[in-house]
Tab-separated table of C-alpha atoms in Angstrom:
chain	number	residue	atom	x	y	z
O	1	MET	CA	-130.303	-9.671	109.381
O	2	MET	CA	-131.811	-11.170	112.571
O	3	LEU	CA	-129.567	-14.060	112.480
O	4	VAL	CA	-126.622	-11.967	111.848
O	5	ALA	CA	-127.509	-9.753	114.882
O	6	ASN	CA	-128.049	-13.170	116.988
O	7	SER	CA	-124.390	-14.180	115.990
O	8	CYS	CA	-123.095	-10.662	117.043
O	9	LEU	CA	-125.317	-10.849	120.295
O	10	ALA	CA	-124.148	-14.466	120.814
O	11	THR	CA	-120.168	-13.549	120.104
O	12	LEU	CA	-120.390	-10.406	122.593
O	13	MET	CA	-121.759	-12.629	125.531
O	14	PHE	CA	-119.433	-15.274	124.937
O	15	GLY	CA	-116.636	-12.912	125.054
O	16	SER	CA	-118.436	-11.249	128.106
O	17	ALA	CA	-118.197	-14.489	130.024
O	18	MET	CA	-114.554	-15.358	129.118
O	19	LEU	CA	-113.519	-11.453	130.371
O	20	SER	CA	-115.614	-12.239	133.583
O	21	LEU	CA	-113.280	-15.729	134.164
O	22	THR	CA	-110.111	-13.630	133.136
O	23	SER	CA	-110.787	-10.797	135.335
O	24	PHE	CA	-111.271	-13.113	137.952
O	25	THR	CA	-108.221	-14.923	137.418
O	26	LEU	CA	-106.173	-11.905	137.121
O	27	GLN	CA	-107.331	-10.469	140.453
O	28	ASN	CA	-106.536	-13.384	142.236
O	29	ASP	CA	-103.142	-13.717	140.605
O	30	LEU	CA	-102.557	-9.867	141.740
O	31	LYS	CA	-103.287	-10.739	145.316
O	32	GLN	CA	-101.763	-14.169	145.299
O	33	ILE	CA	-104.451	-15.904	146.614
O	34	GLN	CA	-106.606	-18.690	145.812
O	35	TYR	CA	-110.238	-18.105	146.468
O	36	GLN	CA	-113.269	-19.345	144.447
O	37	PHE	CA	-115.770	-16.251	143.901
O	38	PRO	CA	-119.183	-16.777	144.560
O	39	PHE	CA	-120.417	-16.988	140.808
O	40	CYS	CA	-117.239	-19.032	139.602
O	41	VAL	CA	-119.595	-22.043	138.750
O	42	PHE	CA	-122.045	-19.991	136.788
O	43	ILE	CA	-119.844	-18.370	134.947
O	44	GLY	CA	-118.035	-21.268	134.070
O	45	TYR	CA	-121.542	-22.825	133.188
O	46	ALA	CA	-122.409	-19.525	130.978
O	47	THR	CA	-119.126	-19.789	129.095
O	48	TYR	CA	-119.998	-23.054	127.682
O	49	VAL	CA	-123.999	-21.767	127.042
O	50	THR	CA	-122.484	-18.771	125.196
O	51	CYS	CA	-119.841	-20.694	123.304
O	52	THR	CA	-122.694	-23.367	122.086
O	53	ILE	CA	-125.252	-20.064	121.368
O	54	GLN	CA	-122.284	-18.526	118.879
O	55	ASN	CA	-121.412	-21.703	117.034
O	56	TYR	CA	-124.970	-22.929	116.498
O	57	SER	CA	-125.703	-19.149	115.406
O	58	LEU	CA	-123.288	-19.621	112.694
O	59	LEU	CA	-124.992	-22.882	111.831
O	60	LEU	CA	-128.251	-21.230	111.758
O	61	GLN	CA	-126.558	-18.335	109.086
O	62	ALA	CA	-125.314	-21.586	107.064
O	63	ILE	CA	-128.524	-23.249	107.014
O	64	TYR	CA	-130.610	-19.994	105.936
O	65	ARG	CA	-128.074	-19.344	103.039
O	66	TYR	CA	-128.408	-22.976	101.774
O	67	LEU	CA	-132.150	-22.855	101.694
O	68	PHE	CA	-132.336	-19.516	100.094
O	69	ILE	CA	-130.018	-20.721	97.490
O	70	VAL	CA	-131.163	-24.145	96.713
O	71	HIS	CA	-134.868	-23.561	97.445
O	72	PRO	CA	-135.745	-19.825	96.634
O	73	ASN	CA	-139.159	-20.587	96.274
O	74	ARG	CA	-139.906	-21.806	99.728
O	75	LEU	CA	-140.438	-18.656	101.727
O	76	PHE	CA	-141.421	-19.832	105.076
O	77	TRP	CA	-137.850	-19.517	106.325
O	78	HIS	CA	-137.483	-15.993	104.940
O	79	SER	CA	-140.074	-15.250	107.717
O	80	TYR	CA	-138.788	-13.361	110.859
O	81	ARG	CA	-140.969	-15.217	112.754
O	82	ILE	CA	-139.501	-18.458	111.669
O	83	GLN	CA	-136.038	-17.255	112.160
O	84	LEU	CA	-136.844	-16.072	115.604
O	85	MET	CA	-138.372	-19.733	116.594
O	86	PHE	CA	-135.169	-21.529	115.394
O	87	ILE	CA	-133.126	-18.882	117.114
O	88	CYS	CA	-135.108	-19.695	120.403
O	89	ILE	CA	-134.763	-23.452	119.895
O	90	SER	CA	-130.891	-22.944	119.555
O	91	TRP	CA	-130.756	-20.912	122.647
O	92	ILE	CA	-132.923	-23.425	124.716
O	93	ILE	CA	-130.481	-26.265	123.377
O	94	ALA	CA	-127.367	-24.299	124.233
O	95	ILE	CA	-128.764	-23.627	127.681
O	96	ALA	CA	-129.754	-27.388	128.069
O	97	LEU	CA	-126.679	-29.389	126.723
O	98	PRO	CA	-124.542	-27.859	129.458
O	99	MET	CA	-126.627	-28.180	132.354
O	100	GLU	CA	-125.931	-31.846	133.051
O	101	TYR	CA	-122.257	-30.244	134.087
O	102	LEU	CA	-123.987	-27.685	136.467
O	103	PHE	CA	-126.320	-30.204	138.529
O	104	THR	CA	-123.717	-33.076	138.540
O	105	GLY	CA	-120.739	-30.929	140.060
O	106	GLU	CA	-118.411	-31.418	137.212
O	107	ILE	CA	-117.740	-27.867	136.526
O	108	ILE	CA	-115.298	-27.286	139.729
O	109	TYR	CA	-112.944	-24.792	140.754
O	110	ASP	CA	-109.091	-25.419	138.986
O	111	VAL	CA	-106.755	-24.059	141.685
O	112	ASP	CA	-103.742	-24.038	139.304
O	113	ASN	CA	-105.715	-21.889	136.775
O	114	GLN	CA	-108.187	-20.114	139.120
O	115	ILE	CA	-111.149	-20.922	137.049
O	116	CYS	CA	-114.278	-22.827	137.092
O	117	GLN	CA	-114.214	-25.455	134.322
O	118	MET	CA	-114.818	-28.742	133.736
O	119	THR	CA	-111.733	-30.967	134.206
O	120	LEU	CA	-110.509	-32.300	130.829
O	121	ARG	CA	-110.018	-35.722	131.169
O	122	PHE	CA	-111.156	-39.092	129.075
O	123	SER	CA	-114.603	-39.365	130.016
O	124	PHE	CA	-118.296	-39.050	128.582
O	125	SER	CA	-118.683	-35.692	129.577
O	126	VAL	CA	-115.615	-34.193	128.162
O	127	ILE	CA	-116.603	-36.101	124.805
O	128	TYR	CA	-120.212	-35.213	125.032
O	129	MET	CA	-118.884	-31.497	125.532
O	130	ALA	CA	-116.575	-31.548	122.820
O	131	PHE	CA	-119.198	-33.305	120.512
O	132	CYS	CA	-122.245	-31.030	120.881
O	133	LEU	CA	-120.425	-27.803	121.098
O	134	PHE	CA	-117.996	-27.831	118.506
O	135	GLY	CA	-117.933	-31.167	116.595
O	136	ILE	CA	-121.732	-30.675	115.572
O	137	PRO	CA	-122.064	-27.044	114.650
O	138	VAL	CA	-118.730	-27.097	112.586
O	139	SER	CA	-118.668	-30.265	110.760
O	140	MET	CA	-122.457	-29.252	109.508
O	141	ILE	CA	-121.317	-25.919	108.552
O	142	MET	CA	-118.522	-27.286	106.519
O	143	PHE	CA	-120.834	-29.924	104.798
O	144	ILE	CA	-123.336	-26.984	103.897
O	145	TYR	CA	-120.314	-25.119	102.319
O	146	PHE	CA	-119.561	-28.008	100.157
O	147	LEU	CA	-123.101	-28.724	99.114
O	148	LEU	CA	-123.731	-24.746	98.094
O	149	VAL	CA	-120.068	-24.811	96.221
O	150	ARG	CA	-121.258	-27.767	94.437
O	151	TYR	CA	-124.372	-26.679	93.735
O	152	VAL	CA	-123.231	-23.443	92.125
O	153	LYS	CA	-120.688	-24.915	90.154
O	154	GLN	CA	-123.619	-26.972	88.760
O	155	MET	CA	-125.584	-23.738	88.410
O	156	SER	CA	-122.491	-22.253	86.300
O	157	ALA	CA	-122.700	-25.454	83.931
O	158	ASN	CA	-126.237	-24.925	83.140
O	159	VAL	CA	-128.244	-22.425	81.824
O	160	ARG	CA	-129.950	-20.190	84.439
O	161	PRO	CA	-131.960	-17.317	84.557
O	162	THR	CA	-129.885	-14.024	84.491
O	163	ASN	CA	-130.390	-13.247	87.928
O	164	THR	CA	-130.343	-16.404	89.848
O	165	LEU	CA	-126.317	-17.594	89.425
O	166	PRO	CA	-125.326	-14.090	90.738
O	167	ARG	CA	-127.898	-14.433	93.480
O	168	ALA	CA	-126.450	-17.882	94.519
O	169	GLN	CA	-122.468	-16.546	94.049
O	170	ARG	CA	-123.275	-13.694	96.506
O	171	ASP	CA	-125.204	-16.324	98.992
O	172	LEU	CA	-122.229	-18.275	98.667
O	173	LYS	CA	-119.775	-15.785	99.610
O	174	MET	CA	-121.649	-15.193	102.795
O	175	VAL	CA	-121.487	-18.969	103.695
O	176	ARG	CA	-117.633	-18.718	102.507
O	177	ARG	CA	-117.489	-15.648	105.367
O	178	ILE	CA	-118.993	-17.740	107.680
O	179	VAL	CA	-116.566	-20.844	107.150
O	180	ILE	CA	-113.658	-18.233	107.505
O	181	LEU	CA	-115.050	-17.153	110.875
O	182	VAL	CA	-115.178	-21.028	111.866
O	183	MET	CA	-111.594	-21.443	110.717
O	184	ILE	CA	-110.606	-18.614	112.609
O	185	LEU	CA	-111.966	-20.091	115.866
O	186	VAL	CA	-110.634	-23.546	115.234
O	187	THR	CA	-107.122	-22.349	114.394
O	188	ILE	CA	-106.712	-19.946	117.179
O	189	CYS	CA	-108.440	-22.152	119.788
O	190	PHE	CA	-106.172	-25.073	118.602
O	191	PRO	CA	-104.167	-25.162	121.867
O	192	TYR	CA	-107.401	-25.885	123.483
O	193	GLN	CA	-108.288	-28.556	120.982
O	194	LEU	CA	-104.945	-30.208	121.683
O	195	PHE	CA	-105.222	-29.837	125.531
O	196	LEU	CA	-108.501	-31.667	125.120
O	197	ILE	CA	-106.954	-34.467	123.134
O	198	MET	CA	-103.760	-34.703	125.686
O	199	SER	CA	-105.954	-35.004	128.568
O	200	PHE	CA	-107.247	-38.515	127.389
O	201	PHE	CA	-103.691	-39.470	128.084
O	202	ASN	CA	-103.256	-37.719	131.124
O	203	ILE	CA	-100.331	-35.236	129.779
O	204	THR	CA	-101.856	-32.133	129.938
O	205	PRO	CA	-99.844	-29.194	131.277
O	206	LYS	CA	-100.626	-27.815	134.625
O	207	HIS	CA	-101.756	-24.420	133.396
O	208	ASN	CA	-103.633	-25.502	130.475
O	209	PHE	CA	-106.739	-23.636	130.715
O	210	ARG	CA	-104.633	-20.243	131.246
O	211	ILE	CA	-102.933	-21.193	127.924
O	212	ALA	CA	-105.972	-21.801	125.835
O	213	PHE	CA	-108.079	-19.120	127.506
O	214	ILE	CA	-105.266	-16.781	126.024
O	215	PHE	CA	-105.924	-17.861	122.730
O	216	GLY	CA	-109.614	-17.934	123.278
O	217	ASP	CA	-109.537	-14.241	123.851
O	218	THR	CA	-107.506	-13.455	120.866
O	219	ALA	CA	-110.054	-15.537	118.786
O	220	MET	CA	-113.278	-13.704	120.440
O	221	LEU	CA	-111.196	-10.152	119.149
O	222	CYS	CA	-110.487	-11.643	115.553
O	223	VAL	CA	-114.087	-12.798	115.585
O	224	ILE	CA	-115.488	-9.546	116.609
O	225	ILE	CA	-113.532	-7.652	113.833
O	226	THR	CA	-114.536	-10.130	111.253
O	227	LEU	CA	-118.123	-9.776	112.066
O	228	PHE	CA	-117.661	-6.100	111.866
O	229	GLN	CA	-115.994	-6.273	108.431
O	230	PHE	CA	-118.074	-8.848	107.047
O	231	THR	CA	-121.777	-7.433	108.344
O	232	ASP	CA	-122.403	-4.282	106.000
O	233	PRO	CA	-125.407	-3.187	107.895
O	234	LEU	CA	-123.692	-3.232	111.297
O	235	LYS	CA	-121.017	-1.299	110.003
O	236	MET	CA	-122.939	1.439	108.451
O	237	SER	CA	-125.304	1.773	111.662
O	238	LEU	CA	-122.171	2.368	113.556
O	239	MET	CA	-120.861	4.945	111.206
O	240	LYS	CA	-124.041	6.722	111.163
O	241	ILE	CA	-123.844	6.610	115.080
O	242	ILE	CA	-120.305	7.926	115.169
O	243	ASN	CA	-120.856	10.575	112.329
O	244	ARG	CA	-123.933	11.561	114.371
O	245	GLN	CA	-122.237	12.190	117.572
O	246	ALA	CA	-119.300	13.897	115.828
O	247	ASN	CA	-121.678	16.333	114.131
O	248	MET	CA	-122.838	17.106	117.599
O	249	VAL	CA	-119.751	17.562	119.344
O	250	ILE	CA	-118.414	20.083	116.542
O	251	PRO	CA	-121.306	22.718	117.118
O	252	ALA	CA	-120.931	22.427	121.017
O	253	VAL	CA	-116.722	23.172	120.703
O	254	SER	CA	-117.282	25.976	118.141
């Protein structure tokens, strides 16, 4: 539950950072001005940080499910203290990874797109960003899913205790949901990945970030809806709050 809550929080933070950038871009467009607002660079940095936190939070969930299925007797990972420690480590990594761009001045104001981002081009920083923010967590999640599918198939072929196989299949379903979330992000954010590759050949369109962010905002909405749909405790808690408020309003009206 703690790891799921971490993913939900990371998604909301990333969505808030994206919304901040988009709102300032819209404001400048409506006023027809080219103006770098005071916290433009910091918010640009925050988008990289929160995106990293979100991706690695999904990786933590996948690792947890893998250990829970393959090594059910090792209870150290089940401890909330251990989970909190790994969450803190992932946050520290996420804050530290993009810090290079902040201090080297690579996050700059893009006049055409009216946002502060790192210029896409063939450079170590861009490759480093793509590898650390996307490449590592996505590839590891897919690899863990492959290992779990093979492990569950082996369990099905062998004789196992009655409750072991259903539990493994249930946890595999949870990892499959994580993979679905990752595939949603990868698919809808494909324009950003395409522009990233095109930047290596200096053929990116003028408003590349605007186009990519439209798809990115759509991806965030889809991820939030999917997280809500997949997270039964969150869904039940929200429904209880809604029902409680509805019960409070009805007597007041009557």
